[in-house]
PDB file of C-alpha atoms in Angstrom:
ATOM      1  CA  MET A   1      -1.934 -10.680  26.229  1.00 60.00           C
ATOM      2  CA  SER A   2      -5.463 -11.908  25.622  1.00 64.00           C
ATOM      3  CA  LEU A   3      -6.524 -12.257  21.998  1.00 74.00           C
ATOM      4  CA  ARG A   4     -10.002 -11.282  23.193  1.00 77.00           C
ATOM      5  CA  ASN A   5      -8.657  -7.798  23.824  1.00 86.00           C
ATOM      6  CA  PRO A   6     -11.237  -5.285  22.500  1.00 89.00           C
ATOM      7  CA  ILE A   7      -8.466  -3.471  20.623  1.00 93.00           C
ATOM      8  CA  ILE A   8      -7.777  -6.615  18.600  1.00 94.00           C
ATOM      9  CA  LYS A   9     -11.480  -7.041  17.908  1.00 94.00           C
ATOM     10  CA  GLU A  10     -11.616  -3.470  16.614  1.00 96.00           C
ATOM     11  CA  MET A  11      -8.525  -4.070  14.457  1.00 97.00           C
ATOM     12  CA  LYS A  12     -10.113  -7.173  12.956  1.00 97.00           C
ATOM     13  CA  GLN A  13     -13.224  -5.182  12.087  1.00 97.00           C
ATOM     14  CA  ARG A  14     -11.218  -2.380  10.448  1.00 98.00           C
ATOM     15  CA  VAL A  15      -9.059  -4.804   8.479  1.00 98.00           C
ATOM     16  CA  TYR A  16     -12.133  -6.776   7.404  1.00 97.00           C
ATOM     17  CA  GLU A  17     -13.920  -3.627   6.210  1.00 97.00           C
ATOM     18  CA  ALA A  18     -10.818  -2.379   4.391  1.00 97.00           C
ATOM     19  CA  ASN A  19     -10.413  -5.721   2.612  1.00 97.00           C
ATOM     20  CA  LEU A  20     -14.058  -5.633   1.518  1.00 96.00           C
ATOM     21  CA  ALA A  21     -13.493  -2.146   0.106  1.00 97.00           C
ATOM     22  CA  LEU A  22     -10.941  -3.486  -2.404  1.00 97.00           C
ATOM     23  CA  PRO A  23     -13.429  -5.314  -4.662  1.00 95.00           C
ATOM     24  CA  GLN A  24     -16.022  -2.588  -4.047  1.00 95.00           C
ATOM     25  CA  TYR A  25     -13.586  -0.049  -5.520  1.00 96.00           C
ATOM     26  CA  GLY A  26     -12.630  -2.365  -8.377  1.00 94.00           C
ATOM     27  CA  LEU A  27      -9.086  -2.797  -7.073  1.00 95.00           C
ATOM     28  CA  VAL A  28      -9.092  -6.601  -6.887  1.00 92.00           C
ATOM     29  CA  LYS A  29     -10.522  -9.562  -8.739  1.00 90.00           C
ATOM     30  CA  LEU A  30     -10.809 -13.062  -7.275  1.00 89.00           C
ATOM     31  CA  THR A  31      -8.606 -13.018  -4.135  1.00 86.00           C
ATOM     32  CA  TRP A  32      -5.829 -10.809  -5.538  1.00 89.00           C
ATOM     33  CA  GLY A  33      -5.231  -8.465  -2.620  1.00 93.00           C
ATOM     34  CA  ASN A  34      -4.821  -7.984   1.099  1.00 96.00           C
ATOM     35  CA  VAL A  35      -4.917  -5.353   3.829  1.00 98.00           C
ATOM     36  CA  SER A  36      -3.180  -5.388   7.210  1.00 98.00           C
ATOM     37  CA  GLU A  37      -2.935  -3.169  10.282  1.00 98.00           C
ATOM     38  CA  ILE A  38      -0.302  -3.011  13.028  1.00 98.00           C
ATOM     39  CA  ASP A  39      -0.485  -2.058  16.706  1.00 97.00           C
ATOM     40  CA  ARG A  40       3.110  -1.705  17.828  1.00 97.00           C
ATOM     41  CA  ALA A  41       2.242  -1.024  21.452  1.00 95.00           C
ATOM     42  CA  LEU A  42       0.164  -4.201  21.625  1.00 95.00           C
ATOM     43  CA  GLY A  43       2.683  -6.116  19.510  1.00 96.00           C
ATOM     44  CA  VAL A  44       0.273  -7.460  16.901  1.00 97.00           C
ATOM     45  CA  ILE A  45      -0.470  -7.397  13.178  1.00 98.00           C
ATOM     46  CA  VAL A  46      -3.911  -8.248  11.787  1.00 98.00           C
ATOM     47  CA  ILE A  47      -4.108  -9.342   8.143  1.00 97.00           C
ATOM     48  CA  LYS A  48      -6.480 -10.984   5.670  1.00 96.00           C
ATOM     49  CA  PRO A  49      -6.489 -14.805   5.588  1.00 95.00           C
ATOM     50  CA  SER A  50      -4.871 -16.412   2.549  1.00 92.00           C
ATOM     51  CA  GLY A  51      -7.000 -17.250  -0.473  1.00 89.00           C
ATOM     52  CA  VAL A  52     -10.392 -16.570   1.127  1.00 90.00           C
ATOM     53  CA  LYS A  53     -13.019 -15.089  -1.178  1.00 89.00           C
ATOM     54  CA  TYR A  54     -14.106 -11.620  -0.131  1.00 91.00           C
ATOM     55  CA  GLU A  55     -17.797 -12.470  -0.162  1.00 89.00           C
ATOM     56  CA  GLN A  56     -17.134 -15.341   2.251  1.00 90.00           C
ATOM     57  CA  MET A  57     -14.979 -13.481   4.766  1.00 93.00           C
ATOM     58  CA  ALA A  58     -15.960 -12.576   8.311  1.00 95.00           C
ATOM     59  CA  PRO A  59     -14.236 -10.203  10.765  1.00 95.00           C
ATOM     60  CA  GLU A  60     -13.284 -13.025  13.129  1.00 93.00           C
ATOM     61  CA  GLN A  61     -11.353 -14.742  10.310  1.00 95.00           C
ATOM     62  CA  MET A  62      -8.803 -11.938  10.119  1.00 96.00           C
ATOM     63  CA  VAL A  63      -5.468 -13.415  11.245  1.00 96.00           C
ATOM     64  CA  VAL A  64      -3.565 -12.098  14.269  1.00 96.00           C
ATOM     65  CA  THR A  65       0.224 -12.413  14.346  1.00 96.00           C
ATOM     66  CA  ASP A  66       3.053 -11.023  16.417  1.00 96.00           C
ATOM     67  CA  LEU A  67       5.343  -8.349  14.981  1.00 96.00           C
ATOM     68  CA  ALA A  68       7.533 -11.019  13.372  1.00 96.00           C
ATOM     69  CA  GLY A  69       4.560 -12.516  11.554  1.00 95.00           C
ATOM     70  CA  ASN A  70       4.039 -15.576  13.777  1.00 95.00           C
ATOM     71  CA  PRO A  71       0.317 -16.471  14.090  1.00 93.00           C
ATOM     72  CA  LEU A  72      -1.013 -16.116  17.633  1.00 93.00           C
ATOM     73  CA  GLU A  73      -4.314 -17.995  17.352  1.00 88.00           C
ATOM     74  CA  GLU A  74      -4.017 -21.776  17.544  1.00 82.00           C
ATOM     75  CA  ASP A  75      -7.221 -22.335  15.588  1.00 83.00           C
ATOM     76  CA  GLY A  76      -6.832 -19.313  13.315  1.00 82.00           C
ATOM     77  CA  MET A  77      -6.670 -19.327   9.535  1.00 90.00           C
ATOM     78  CA  LYS A  78      -3.490 -19.108   7.465  1.00 93.00           C
ATOM     79  CA  PRO A  79      -2.405 -15.483   6.956  1.00 94.00           C
ATOM     80  CA  SER A  80      -1.951 -13.884   3.559  1.00 94.00           C
ATOM     81  CA  SER A  81       1.057 -15.178   1.663  1.00 94.00           C
ATOM     82  CA  ASP A  82       2.247 -11.549   1.462  1.00 96.00           C
ATOM     83  CA  LEU A  83       2.533 -11.274   5.266  1.00 97.00           C
ATOM     84  CA  SER A  84       6.348 -11.308   5.229  1.00 98.00           C
ATOM     85  CA  THR A  85       6.362  -8.289   2.906  1.00 98.00           C
ATOM     86  CA  HIS A  86       4.070  -6.421   5.294  1.00 98.00           C
ATOM     87  CA  VAL A  87       6.296  -7.333   8.265  1.00 98.00           C
ATOM     88  CA  ILE A  88       9.422  -5.968   6.577  1.00 98.00           C
ATOM     89  CA  LEU A  89       7.666  -2.718   5.675  1.00 98.00           C
ATOM     90  CA  TYR A  90       6.331  -2.247   9.204  1.00 98.00           C
ATOM     91  CA  GLN A  91       9.828  -2.819  10.603  1.00 98.00           C
ATOM     92  CA  ALA A  92      11.438  -0.300   8.256  1.00 98.00           C
ATOM     93  CA  PHE A  93       8.676   2.318   7.979  1.00 98.00           C
ATOM     94  CA  GLU A  94       7.874   3.035  11.611  1.00 96.00           C
ATOM     95  CA  LYS A  95       5.262   5.728  10.920  1.00 96.00           C
ATOM     96  CA  ILE A  96       2.891   3.614   8.856  1.00 98.00           C
ATOM     97  CA  ASN A  97       0.035   1.710  10.487  1.00 98.00           C
ATOM     98  CA  ALA A  98      -1.641  -0.134   7.611  1.00 98.00           C
ATOM     99  CA  ILE A  99      -0.623  -1.692   4.292  1.00 98.00           C
ATOM    100  CA  VAL A 100      -2.527  -2.643   1.140  1.00 98.00           C
ATOM    101  CA  HIS A 101      -1.404  -4.868  -1.709  1.00 98.00           C
ATOM    102  CA  THR A 102      -3.487  -5.309  -4.852  1.00 97.00           C
ATOM    103  CA  HIS A 103      -3.168  -6.393  -8.456  1.00 97.00           C
ATOM    104  CA  SER A 104      -5.266  -3.466  -9.654  1.00 97.00           C
ATOM    105  CA  THR A 105      -5.138  -3.200 -13.429  1.00 97.00           C
ATOM    106  CA  HIS A 106      -3.606   0.212 -14.065  1.00 98.00           C
ATOM    107  CA  SER A 107      -1.078   0.092 -11.224  1.00 98.00           C
ATOM    108  CA  VAL A 108       0.065  -3.350 -12.359  1.00 98.00           C
ATOM    109  CA  MET A 109       0.610  -1.966 -15.856  1.00 98.00           C
ATOM    110  CA  TRP A 110       3.232   0.408 -14.467  1.00 98.00           C
ATOM    111  CA  ALA A 111       4.783  -2.289 -12.302  1.00 98.00           C
ATOM    112  CA  GLN A 112       5.039  -4.670 -15.242  1.00 98.00           C
ATOM    113  CA  ALA A 113       6.519  -1.928 -17.392  1.00 98.00           C
ATOM    114  CA  GLY A 114       9.121  -1.306 -14.676  1.00 98.00           C
ATOM    115  CA  ARG A 115       8.390   2.426 -14.692  1.00 97.00           C
ATOM    116  CA  ASP A 116       8.243   5.139 -12.082  1.00 98.00           C
ATOM    117  CA  LEU A 117       5.091   7.255 -12.157  1.00 98.00           C
ATOM    118  CA  PRO A 118       5.836  10.977 -12.662  1.00 98.00           C
ATOM    119  CA  ALA A 119       3.648  13.598 -10.995  1.00 98.00           C
ATOM    120  CA  TYR A 120       1.801  14.734 -14.121  1.00 98.00           C
ATOM    121  CA  GLY A 121      -0.942  16.593 -12.309  1.00 98.00           C
ATOM    122  CA  THR A 122      -2.534  17.824  -9.132  1.00 98.00           C
ATOM    123  CA  THR A 123      -4.622  14.676  -8.558  1.00 98.00           C
ATOM    124  CA  HIS A 124      -1.297  12.908  -8.083  1.00 98.00           C
ATOM    125  CA  ALA A 125       0.120  15.727  -5.954  1.00 98.00           C
ATOM    126  CA  ASP A 126      -2.835  15.680  -3.562  1.00 97.00           C
ATOM    127  CA  ALA A 127      -1.711  12.305  -2.192  1.00 97.00           C
ATOM    128  CA  PHE A 128       1.860  11.597  -3.362  1.00 98.00           C
ATOM    129  CA  TYR A 129       4.683  14.102  -3.008  1.00 98.00           C
ATOM    130  CA  GLY A 130       6.471  13.521  -6.283  1.00 97.00           C
ATOM    131  CA  THR A 131       7.391  10.536  -8.404  1.00 98.00           C
ATOM    132  CA  ILE A 132       6.159   7.128  -7.254  1.00 98.00           C
ATOM    133  CA  PRO A 133       9.046   4.688  -7.633  1.00 98.00           C
ATOM    134  CA  CYS A 134       9.264   1.260  -9.184  1.00 98.00           C
ATOM    135  CA  THR A 135      11.714  -1.139  -7.570  1.00 98.00           C
ATOM    136  CA  ARG A 136      14.401  -3.029  -9.425  1.00 98.00           C
ATOM    137  CA  GLN A 137      13.663  -6.568 -10.560  1.00 98.00           C
ATOM    138  CA  LEU A 138      14.304  -9.180  -7.891  1.00 98.00           C
ATOM    139  CA  THR A 139      17.118 -11.589  -8.692  1.00 98.00           C
ATOM    140  CA  GLU A 140      16.509 -15.283  -9.245  1.00 97.00           C
ATOM    141  CA  GLU A 141      18.100 -16.042  -5.884  1.00 98.00           C
ATOM    142  CA  GLU A 142      15.902 -13.454  -4.135  1.00 98.00           C
ATOM    143  CA  VAL A 143      12.793 -15.023  -5.634  1.00 97.00           C
ATOM    144  CA  LYS A 144      13.801 -18.596  -4.827  1.00 97.00           C
ATOM    145  CA  SER A 145      15.143 -18.025  -1.313  1.00 95.00           C
ATOM    146  CA  ALA A 146      12.584 -15.832   0.483  1.00 96.00           C
ATOM    147  CA  TYR A 147      10.373 -14.214  -2.125  1.00 97.00           C
ATOM    148  CA  GLU A 148       7.886 -12.303   0.033  1.00 97.00           C
ATOM    149  CA  ARG A 149      10.520 -11.166   2.507  1.00 98.00           C
ATOM    150  CA  ASN A 150      12.796  -9.998  -0.306  1.00 98.00           C
ATOM    151  CA  THR A 151       9.876  -8.165  -1.907  1.00 98.00           C
ATOM    152  CA  GLY A 152       9.701  -6.084   1.260  1.00 98.00           C
ATOM    153  CA  GLN A 153      13.462  -5.631   1.291  1.00 98.00           C
ATOM    154  CA  VAL A 154      13.595  -4.345  -2.291  1.00 98.00           C
ATOM    155  CA  ILE A 155      10.879  -1.781  -1.458  1.00 98.00           C
ATOM    156  CA  VAL A 156      12.859  -0.584   1.558  1.00 98.00           C
ATOM    157  CA  GLU A 157      16.047  -0.517  -0.526  1.00 98.00           C
ATOM    158  CA  THR A 158      14.312   1.650  -3.149  1.00 98.00           C
ATOM    159  CA  PHE A 159      13.144   4.205  -0.591  1.00 98.00           C
ATOM    160  CA  GLN A 160      16.545   4.329   1.092  1.00 98.00           C
ATOM    161  CA  GLU A 161      18.504   4.711  -2.150  1.00 98.00           C
ATOM    162  CA  ARG A 162      16.203   7.472  -3.412  1.00 98.00           C
ATOM    163  CA  GLN A 163      15.946   9.119   0.010  1.00 98.00           C
ATOM    164  CA  LEU A 164      12.147   9.040  -0.067  1.00 98.00           C
ATOM    165  CA  ALA A 165       9.913   9.484   2.969  1.00 98.00           C
ATOM    166  CA  PRO A 166       7.250   6.739   3.149  1.00 98.00           C
ATOM    167  CA  THR A 167       4.803   9.209   4.709  1.00 97.00           C
ATOM    168  CA  GLU A 168       5.173  11.559   1.726  1.00 98.00           C
ATOM    169  CA  VAL A 169       5.161   8.869  -0.980  1.00 98.00           C
ATOM    170  CA  PRO A 170       2.748   6.260   0.427  1.00 98.00           C
ATOM    171  CA  GLY A 171       3.097   3.755  -2.382  1.00 98.00           C
ATOM    172  CA  VAL A 172       5.430   1.827  -4.661  1.00 98.00           C
ATOM    173  CA  PHE A 173       5.457  -0.488  -7.668  1.00 98.00           C
ATOM    174  CA  VAL A 174       7.293  -3.776  -7.344  1.00 98.00           C
ATOM    175  CA  TYR A 175       8.818  -4.509 -10.749  1.00 98.00           C
ATOM    176  CA  GLY A 176       6.815  -7.136 -12.610  1.00 98.00           C
ATOM    177  CA  HIS A 177       4.494  -7.683  -9.651  1.00 98.00           C
ATOM    178  CA  GLY A 178       2.210  -4.881  -8.500  1.00 97.00           C
ATOM    179  CA  PRO A 179       1.563  -1.999  -6.115  1.00 98.00           C
ATOM    180  CA  PHE A 180       1.820  -1.665  -2.348  1.00 98.00           C
ATOM    181  CA  THR A 181       0.359   1.356  -0.567  1.00 98.00           C
ATOM    182  CA  TRP A 182       0.162   2.311   3.095  1.00 98.00           C
ATOM    183  CA  GLY A 183      -1.256   4.886   5.458  1.00 98.00           C
ATOM    184  CA  GLU A 184      -2.249   5.890   8.973  1.00 96.00           C
ATOM    185  CA  THR A 185      -5.289   3.588   8.935  1.00 98.00           C
ATOM    186  CA  PRO A 186      -6.502   0.667   6.806  1.00 98.00           C
ATOM    187  CA  ALA A 187      -9.102   2.951   5.217  1.00 97.00           C
ATOM    188  CA  LYS A 188      -6.441   5.530   4.313  1.00 98.00           C
ATOM    189  CA  ALA A 189      -4.155   2.866   2.866  1.00 98.00           C
ATOM    190  CA  VAL A 190      -7.042   1.660   0.677  1.00 98.00           C
ATOM    191  CA  GLU A 191      -7.733   5.254  -0.378  1.00 98.00           C
ATOM    192  CA  ASN A 192      -4.098   5.609  -1.447  1.00 98.00           C
ATOM    193  CA  SER A 193      -4.397   2.397  -3.445  1.00 98.00           C
ATOM    194  CA  LEU A 194      -7.475   3.746  -5.221  1.00 98.00           C
ATOM    195  CA  ILE A 195      -5.789   7.078  -5.968  1.00 98.00           C
ATOM    196  CA  LEU A 196      -2.697   5.278  -7.249  1.00 98.00           C
ATOM    197  CA  ASP A 197      -4.710   3.211  -9.702  1.00 98.00           C
ATOM    198  CA  GLU A 198      -6.573   6.284 -10.958  1.00 98.00           C
ATOM    199  CA  ILE A 199      -3.437   8.357 -11.542  1.00 98.00           C
ATOM    200  CA  CYS A 200      -1.810   5.398 -13.318  1.00 98.00           C
ATOM    201  CA  LEU A 201      -4.742   5.380 -15.756  1.00 98.00           C
ATOM    202  CA  MET A 202      -4.555   9.159 -16.159  1.00 98.00           C
ATOM    203  CA  ALA A 203      -0.811   9.025 -16.824  1.00 98.00           C
ATOM    204  CA  LYS A 204      -1.154   6.265 -19.405  1.00 98.00           C
ATOM    205  CA  GLU A 205      -3.788   8.239 -21.303  1.00 98.00           C
ATOM    206  CA  ASN A 206      -1.817  11.494 -20.900  1.00 98.00           C
ATOM    207  CA  GLU A 207       1.153   9.932 -22.638  1.00 98.00           C
ATOM    208  CA  LYS A 208      -1.069   8.916 -25.551  1.00 97.00           C
ATOM    209  CA  ILE A 209      -2.343  12.479 -25.897  1.00 98.00           C
ATOM    210  CA  ASN A 210       1.067  14.055 -25.393  1.00 98.00           C
ATOM    211  CA  PRO A 211       4.090  11.726 -25.662  1.00 96.00           C
ATOM    212  CA  ALA A 212       6.279  14.614 -24.448  1.00 97.00           C
ATOM    213  CA  MET A 213       4.456  14.882 -21.092  1.00 96.00           C
ATOM    214  CA  GLN A 214       6.436  16.423 -18.251  1.00 97.00           C
ATOM    215  CA  SER A 215       5.906  16.533 -14.504  1.00 98.00           C
ATOM    216  CA  ILE A 216       4.109  19.518 -13.039  1.00 98.00           C
ATOM    217  CA  PRO A 217       6.403  22.249 -11.658  1.00 98.00           C
ATOM    218  CA  GLN A 218       7.650  21.965  -8.084  1.00 98.00           C
ATOM    219  CA  TYR A 219       5.667  24.976  -6.884  1.00 98.00           C
ATOM    220  CA  LEU A 220       2.383  23.383  -8.018  1.00 98.00           C
ATOM    221  CA  LEU A 221       3.336  20.025  -6.508  1.00 98.00           C
ATOM    222  CA  ASP A 222       4.149  21.796  -3.218  1.00 97.00           C
ATOM    223  CA  LYS A 223       0.881  23.737  -3.216  1.00 96.00           C
ATOM    224  CA  HIS A 224      -1.357  20.739  -3.727  1.00 96.00           C
ATOM    225  CA  TYR A 225       0.500  18.380  -1.427  1.00 97.00           C
ATOM    226  CA  TYR A 226       0.944  20.769   1.479  1.00 96.00           C
ATOM    227  CA  ARG A 227      -2.572  22.162   1.427  1.00 95.00           C
ATOM    228  CA  LYS A 228      -3.663  18.649   2.487  1.00 93.00           C
ATOM    229  CA  HIS A 229      -0.643  17.530   4.512  1.00 93.00           C
ATOM    230  CA  GLY A 230       1.598  18.949   7.217  1.00 85.00           C
ATOM    231  CA  MET A 231       1.357  21.724   9.787  1.00 84.00           C
ATOM    232  CA  HIS A 232      -0.157  24.325   7.479  1.00 87.00           C
ATOM    233  CA  ALA A 233      -2.737  22.134   5.712  1.00 88.00           C
ATOM    234  CA  TYR A 234      -6.049  23.907   5.196  1.00 88.00           C
ATOM    235  CA  TYR A 235      -8.066  21.519   3.005  1.00 87.00           C
ATOM    236  CA  GLY A 236     -11.262  20.111   4.523  1.00 84.00           C
ATOM    237  CA  GLN A 237     -13.029  20.751   7.810  1.00 81.00           C
ATOM    238  CA  LYS A 238     -11.440  21.067  11.237  1.00 74.00           C
TER     239      LYS A 238
END
């Protein structure tokens, strides 16, 4: 496979643009975030380089790896330190094509609190079908042995134990760490990250106004989620 493949060039451009969107949307400060995209047929992942400032990035600096996370460009930059987490999620969640990780303020609040995010309203239900989970805390051994890989594993474990579909709940909080979101494209994964941060802020303020807040009823959750998703979706233009 040639790394000059036009598909890889297009992936690098999409991943670059999606990474730039993170500070534009106020989802990252400094270099606290990354976006990746996978092409399973081609056998590659493209991800942000580690520690590079957003204003200094260029599309050609996006790092190309194989599906196990091994860099494929001899003179390429170091990939994001979160690459192993992305690899595990791509292996387990076969229907997702892009992943975003940020340290966005409101989402991190929920992650640090170790709390799931209930579906308090229809803004939540438009993108996430029900409660957004928070993982358990990683053990000391999990952190010391293979931290980023085990971060991915604890996300997968959470979805398996709760019998959640990653396509229906495209995001998670890692206890004490922060959010990961995903989607069909890098742009969609970033959109889910933005929505997640907004509904975290809404939920926090809701609980101040009404400490006895409860999730919206199932019929309202169903209406708002399925009018945008699935076979019978009717929101937007054809």
